[in-house]
Amino acid sequence: VAFSVGEEERCGGDTSRLRGHLAAWNYFMSIKDKANDAFIKQWHTFIKDKKRVTNDPMEATYIGFNMWVKAVEKAKSTDPNKVIDTMVGIEYPNLTGGMAKMLPNHHLTKPVFIGEIQADGQFDVVWKTKGLVPGDAWSDYLPGSKDITADWADPKIKCGNYNTVTKKCSGQNYQ
């Protein structure tokens, strides 16, 4: 299973040798949904090329920008320090039929899809999560990460890399 091969990486090339390979993403262009169809149509109109593909990073940017707009409206300011405090809890529709939500760790809830590469280079979804998966900033399984948490809503933490053992935030100097 590839975790970094999407539509854009395969466009324009011979995909016959990749047919049947699997990739894991939160979005595939081939997912049928009204919002996704509209997004693809708008992209093709903008780029003036119907062969250009959409991909997971584009959907993530679409969601993130629209969440930022909602946060700016809520904060009544574009000041980053005011906007950041309004981000937690904001929801915006994703392009696959669900709703992305900003969590206290500043990661999103999103579905996960496993897609099989087809002869045309698109993906056929062969598996998906039953619901949305909460994004986690740190791994519970890695020694250097398991004691770290991210929580921007808790006034006692308000940090992206807070060590739950030492009770300290290492800020931008994570060690």
mmCIF file of C-alpha atoms in Angstrom:
data_model
loop_
_atom_site.group_PDB
_atom_site.id
_atom_site.type_symbol
_atom_site.label_atom_id
_atom_site.label_comp_id
_atom_site.label_asym_id
_atom_site.label_seq_id
_atom_site.Cartn_x
_atom_site.Cartn_y
_atom_site.Cartn_z
ATOM 1 C CA VAL A 1 0.000 0.000 0.000
ATOM 2 C CA ALA A 2 1.389 3.380 -1.023
ATOM 3 C CA PHE A 3 0.868 6.367 1.254
ATOM 4 C CA SER A 4 2.101 9.032 -1.149
ATOM 5 C CA VAL A 5 0.928 7.952 -4.600
ATOM 6 C CA GLY A 6 -2.133 9.817 -5.762
ATOM 7 C CA GLU A 7 -3.769 11.007 -8.949
ATOM 8 C CA GLU A 8 -1.221 13.737 -9.689
ATOM 9 C CA GLU A 9 1.782 11.425 -9.391
ATOM 10 C CA ARG A 10 0.428 9.137 -12.090
ATOM 11 C CA CYS A 11 -1.102 11.543 -14.607
ATOM 12 C CA GLY A 12 0.482 11.739 -18.016
ATOM 13 C CA GLY A 13 2.375 8.486 -17.678
ATOM 14 C CA ASP A 14 1.800 4.857 -18.435
ATOM 15 C CA THR A 15 -0.145 3.506 -15.462
ATOM 16 C CA SER A 16 -0.601 -0.022 -16.792
ATOM 17 C CA ARG A 17 2.199 -1.373 -14.594
ATOM 18 C CA LEU A 18 0.613 0.204 -11.518
ATOM 19 C CA ARG A 19 -2.822 -1.275 -12.136
ATOM 20 C CA GLY A 20 -3.992 -3.195 -9.094
ATOM 21 C CA HIS A 21 -1.646 -1.459 -6.651
ATOM 22 C CA LEU A 22 -3.215 0.090 -3.574
ATOM 23 C CA ALA A 23 -2.950 3.552 -2.072
ATOM 24 C CA ALA A 24 -4.322 5.053 1.148
ATOM 25 C CA TRP A 25 -5.671 8.607 1.167
ATOM 26 C CA ASN A 26 -8.450 10.712 2.658
ATOM 27 C CA TYR A 27 -9.670 11.685 -0.822
ATOM 28 C CA PHE A 28 -9.694 10.322 -4.350
ATOM 29 C CA MET A 29 -10.876 12.258 -7.398
ATOM 30 C CA SER A 30 -12.967 9.254 -8.462
ATOM 31 C CA ILE A 31 -15.230 9.335 -5.380
ATOM 32 C CA LYS A 32 -18.766 10.130 -6.474
ATOM 33 C CA ASP A 33 -20.293 12.985 -4.509
ATOM 34 C CA LYS A 34 -22.089 16.176 -5.582
ATOM 35 C CA ALA A 35 -19.585 18.400 -3.791
ATOM 36 C CA ASN A 36 -16.660 16.533 -5.359
ATOM 37 C CA ASP A 37 -18.216 16.710 -8.832
ATOM 38 C CA ALA A 38 -18.697 20.483 -8.430
ATOM 39 C CA PHE A 39 -15.118 20.896 -7.156
ATOM 40 C CA ILE A 40 -13.691 18.973 -10.124
ATOM 41 C CA LYS A 41 -15.806 20.993 -12.565
ATOM 42 C CA GLN A 42 -14.664 24.274 -10.983
ATOM 43 C CA TRP A 43 -11.022 23.102 -11.120
ATOM 44 C CA HIS A 44 -11.277 22.149 -14.782
ATOM 45 C CA THR A 45 -12.899 25.502 -15.620
ATOM 46 C CA PHE A 46 -10.167 27.366 -13.749
ATOM 47 C CA ILE A 47 -7.233 25.402 -15.193
ATOM 48 C CA LYS A 48 -8.819 25.164 -18.675
ATOM 49 C CA ASP A 49 -7.746 21.529 -18.975
ATOM 50 C CA LYS A 50 -10.156 18.644 -18.360
ATOM 51 C CA LYS A 51 -7.261 16.180 -18.150
ATOM 52 C CA ARG A 52 -5.856 17.762 -14.980
ATOM 53 C CA VAL A 53 -6.642 15.815 -11.845
ATOM 54 C CA THR A 54 -7.569 16.751 -8.310
ATOM 55 C CA ASN A 55 -5.924 15.066 -5.337
ATOM 56 C CA ASP A 56 -5.877 14.674 -1.572
ATOM 57 C CA PRO A 57 -3.641 17.705 -0.845
ATOM 58 C CA MET A 58 -6.007 19.874 -2.913
ATOM 59 C CA GLU A 59 -9.014 18.701 -0.894
ATOM 60 C CA ALA A 60 -7.103 19.289 2.357
ATOM 61 C CA THR A 61 -6.279 22.838 1.240
ATOM 62 C CA TYR A 62 -9.897 23.425 0.204
ATOM 63 C CA ILE A 63 -11.135 22.329 3.630
ATOM 64 C CA GLY A 64 -8.397 24.201 5.517
ATOM 65 C CA PHE A 65 -8.944 27.475 3.684
ATOM 66 C CA ASN A 66 -12.696 27.335 4.189
ATOM 67 C CA MET A 67 -12.234 26.540 7.879
ATOM 68 C CA TRP A 68 -9.877 29.511 8.147
ATOM 69 C CA VAL A 69 -12.545 31.754 6.561
ATOM 70 C CA LYS A 70 -15.086 30.564 9.141
ATOM 71 C CA ALA A 71 -12.563 31.176 11.942
ATOM 72 C CA VAL A 72 -11.842 34.706 10.664
ATOM 73 C CA GLU A 73 -15.572 35.427 10.582
ATOM 74 C CA LYS A 74 -15.968 34.058 14.108
ATOM 75 C CA ALA A 75 -12.955 36.018 15.409
ATOM 76 C CA LYS A 76 -13.959 39.135 13.443
ATOM 77 C CA SER A 77 -10.263 39.517 12.685
ATOM 78 C CA THR A 78 -7.456 38.146 10.538
ATOM 79 C CA ASP A 79 -5.005 38.449 13.433
ATOM 80 C CA PRO A 80 -3.484 34.934 13.716
ATOM 81 C CA ASN A 81 -3.546 35.035 17.530
ATOM 82 C CA LYS A 82 -7.296 35.695 17.489
ATOM 83 C CA VAL A 83 -8.079 33.304 14.645
ATOM 84 C CA ILE A 84 -6.186 30.368 16.186
ATOM 85 C CA ASP A 85 -8.372 30.516 19.290
ATOM 86 C CA THR A 86 -11.534 30.155 17.183
ATOM 87 C CA MET A 87 -10.409 27.211 15.027
ATOM 88 C CA VAL A 88 -11.229 24.347 17.408
ATOM 89 C CA GLY A 89 -14.661 22.891 16.709
ATOM 90 C CA ILE A 90 -15.128 24.490 13.301
ATOM 91 C CA GLU A 91 -16.670 22.127 10.775
ATOM 92 C CA TYR A 92 -16.699 22.207 6.988
ATOM 93 C CA PRO A 93 -17.980 19.664 4.454
ATOM 94 C CA ASN A 94 -15.316 17.512 2.860
ATOM 95 C CA LEU A 95 -15.582 16.479 -0.791
ATOM 96 C CA THR A 96 -16.464 12.847 -0.112
ATOM 97 C CA GLY A 97 -19.802 13.311 1.618
ATOM 98 C CA GLY A 98 -18.731 13.897 5.203
ATOM 99 C CA MET A 99 -17.931 16.748 7.542
ATOM 100 C CA ALA A 100 -14.392 17.644 8.602
ATOM 101 C CA LYS A 101 -14.018 19.016 12.123
ATOM 102 C CA MET A 102 -11.055 20.852 13.633
ATOM 103 C CA LEU A 103 -9.961 19.079 16.794
ATOM 104 C CA PRO A 104 -8.178 20.629 19.812
ATOM 105 C CA ASN A 105 -4.873 19.275 18.420
ATOM 106 C CA HIS A 106 -5.435 21.278 15.188
ATOM 107 C CA HIS A 107 -5.889 18.115 13.147
ATOM 108 C CA LEU A 108 -9.080 17.165 11.329
ATOM 109 C CA THR A 109 -11.564 14.357 11.361
ATOM 110 C CA LYS A 110 -11.522 12.751 7.918
ATOM 111 C CA PRO A 111 -12.442 9.449 6.295
ATOM 112 C CA VAL A 112 -9.725 7.045 5.168
ATOM 113 C CA PHE A 113 -9.968 5.246 1.824
ATOM 114 C CA ILE A 114 -7.953 2.424 0.291
ATOM 115 C CA GLY A 115 -8.043 2.710 -3.484
ATOM 116 C CA GLU A 116 -6.926 0.335 -6.202
ATOM 117 C CA ILE A 117 -5.250 1.909 -9.234
ATOM 118 C CA GLN A 118 -7.262 1.322 -12.408
ATOM 119 C CA ALA A 119 -6.109 1.199 -16.035
ATOM 120 C CA ASP A 120 -7.103 4.863 -16.518
ATOM 121 C CA GLY A 121 -4.965 5.945 -13.546
ATOM 122 C CA GLN A 122 -7.933 6.653 -11.297
ATOM 123 C CA PHE A 123 -8.721 4.817 -8.081
ATOM 124 C CA ASP A 124 -11.507 2.402 -7.293
ATOM 125 C CA VAL A 125 -12.244 2.538 -3.567
ATOM 126 C CA VAL A 126 -11.978 -0.998 -2.205
ATOM 127 C CA TRP A 127 -12.237 -0.122 1.498
ATOM 128 C CA LYS A 128 -13.166 2.857 3.640
ATOM 129 C CA THR A 129 -13.523 3.597 7.313
ATOM 130 C CA LYS A 130 -17.038 3.380 8.727
ATOM 131 C CA GLY A 131 -16.823 6.941 9.912
ATOM 132 C CA LEU A 132 -14.426 9.800 10.313
ATOM 133 C CA VAL A 133 -11.004 9.200 11.831
ATOM 134 C CA PRO A 134 -9.748 11.825 14.281
ATOM 135 C CA GLY A 135 -6.350 13.156 13.267
ATOM 136 C CA ASP A 136 -3.660 12.583 15.873
ATOM 137 C CA ALA A 137 -0.620 14.816 16.127
ATOM 138 C CA TRP A 138 1.537 12.214 17.856
ATOM 139 C CA SER A 139 1.917 8.434 17.766
ATOM 140 C CA ASP A 140 0.964 6.468 20.857
ATOM 141 C CA TYR A 141 3.403 3.759 19.771
ATOM 142 C CA LEU A 142 6.734 5.560 19.290
ATOM 143 C CA PRO A 143 8.982 6.055 22.340
ATOM 144 C CA GLY A 144 9.795 9.698 21.542
ATOM 145 C CA SER A 145 6.177 10.525 20.818
ATOM 146 C CA LYS A 146 3.917 8.515 23.108
ATOM 147 C CA ASP A 147 4.101 10.998 26.009
ATOM 148 C CA ILE A 148 3.470 14.036 23.790
ATOM 149 C CA THR A 149 0.062 15.554 23.191
ATOM 150 C CA ALA A 150 -1.284 18.524 21.285
ATOM 151 C CA ASP A 151 -4.145 20.549 22.698
ATOM 152 C CA TRP A 152 -4.771 24.154 21.783
ATOM 153 C CA ALA A 153 -8.130 24.362 23.611
ATOM 154 C CA ASP A 154 -6.997 23.428 27.127
ATOM 155 C CA PRO A 155 -5.711 26.651 28.746
ATOM 156 C CA LYS A 156 -3.312 24.605 30.925
ATOM 157 C CA ILE A 157 -1.658 23.115 27.815
ATOM 158 C CA LYS A 158 -2.257 25.369 24.780
ATOM 159 C CA CYS A 159 0.611 23.678 22.993
ATOM 160 C CA GLY A 160 1.267 21.434 20.020
ATOM 161 C CA ASN A 161 3.944 19.340 21.714
ATOM 162 C CA TYR A 162 3.171 19.126 25.412
ATOM 163 C CA ASN A 163 4.989 16.410 27.354
ATOM 164 C CA THR A 164 2.474 14.744 29.679
ATOM 165 C CA VAL A 165 5.279 13.370 31.902
ATOM 166 C CA THR A 166 7.366 16.523 32.406
ATOM 167 C CA LYS A 167 4.288 18.790 32.129
ATOM 168 C CA LYS A 168 6.209 21.102 29.795
ATOM 169 C CA CYS A 169 5.632 22.451 26.329
ATOM 170 C CA SER A 170 8.755 22.416 24.221
ATOM 171 C CA GLY A 171 7.347 25.009 21.814
ATOM 172 C CA GLN A 172 9.179 25.181 18.513
ATOM 173 C CA ASN A 173 12.210 23.452 20.038
ATOM 174 C CA TYR A 174 10.882 19.901 20.120
ATOM 175 C CA GLN A 175 13.511 17.435 21.326
#
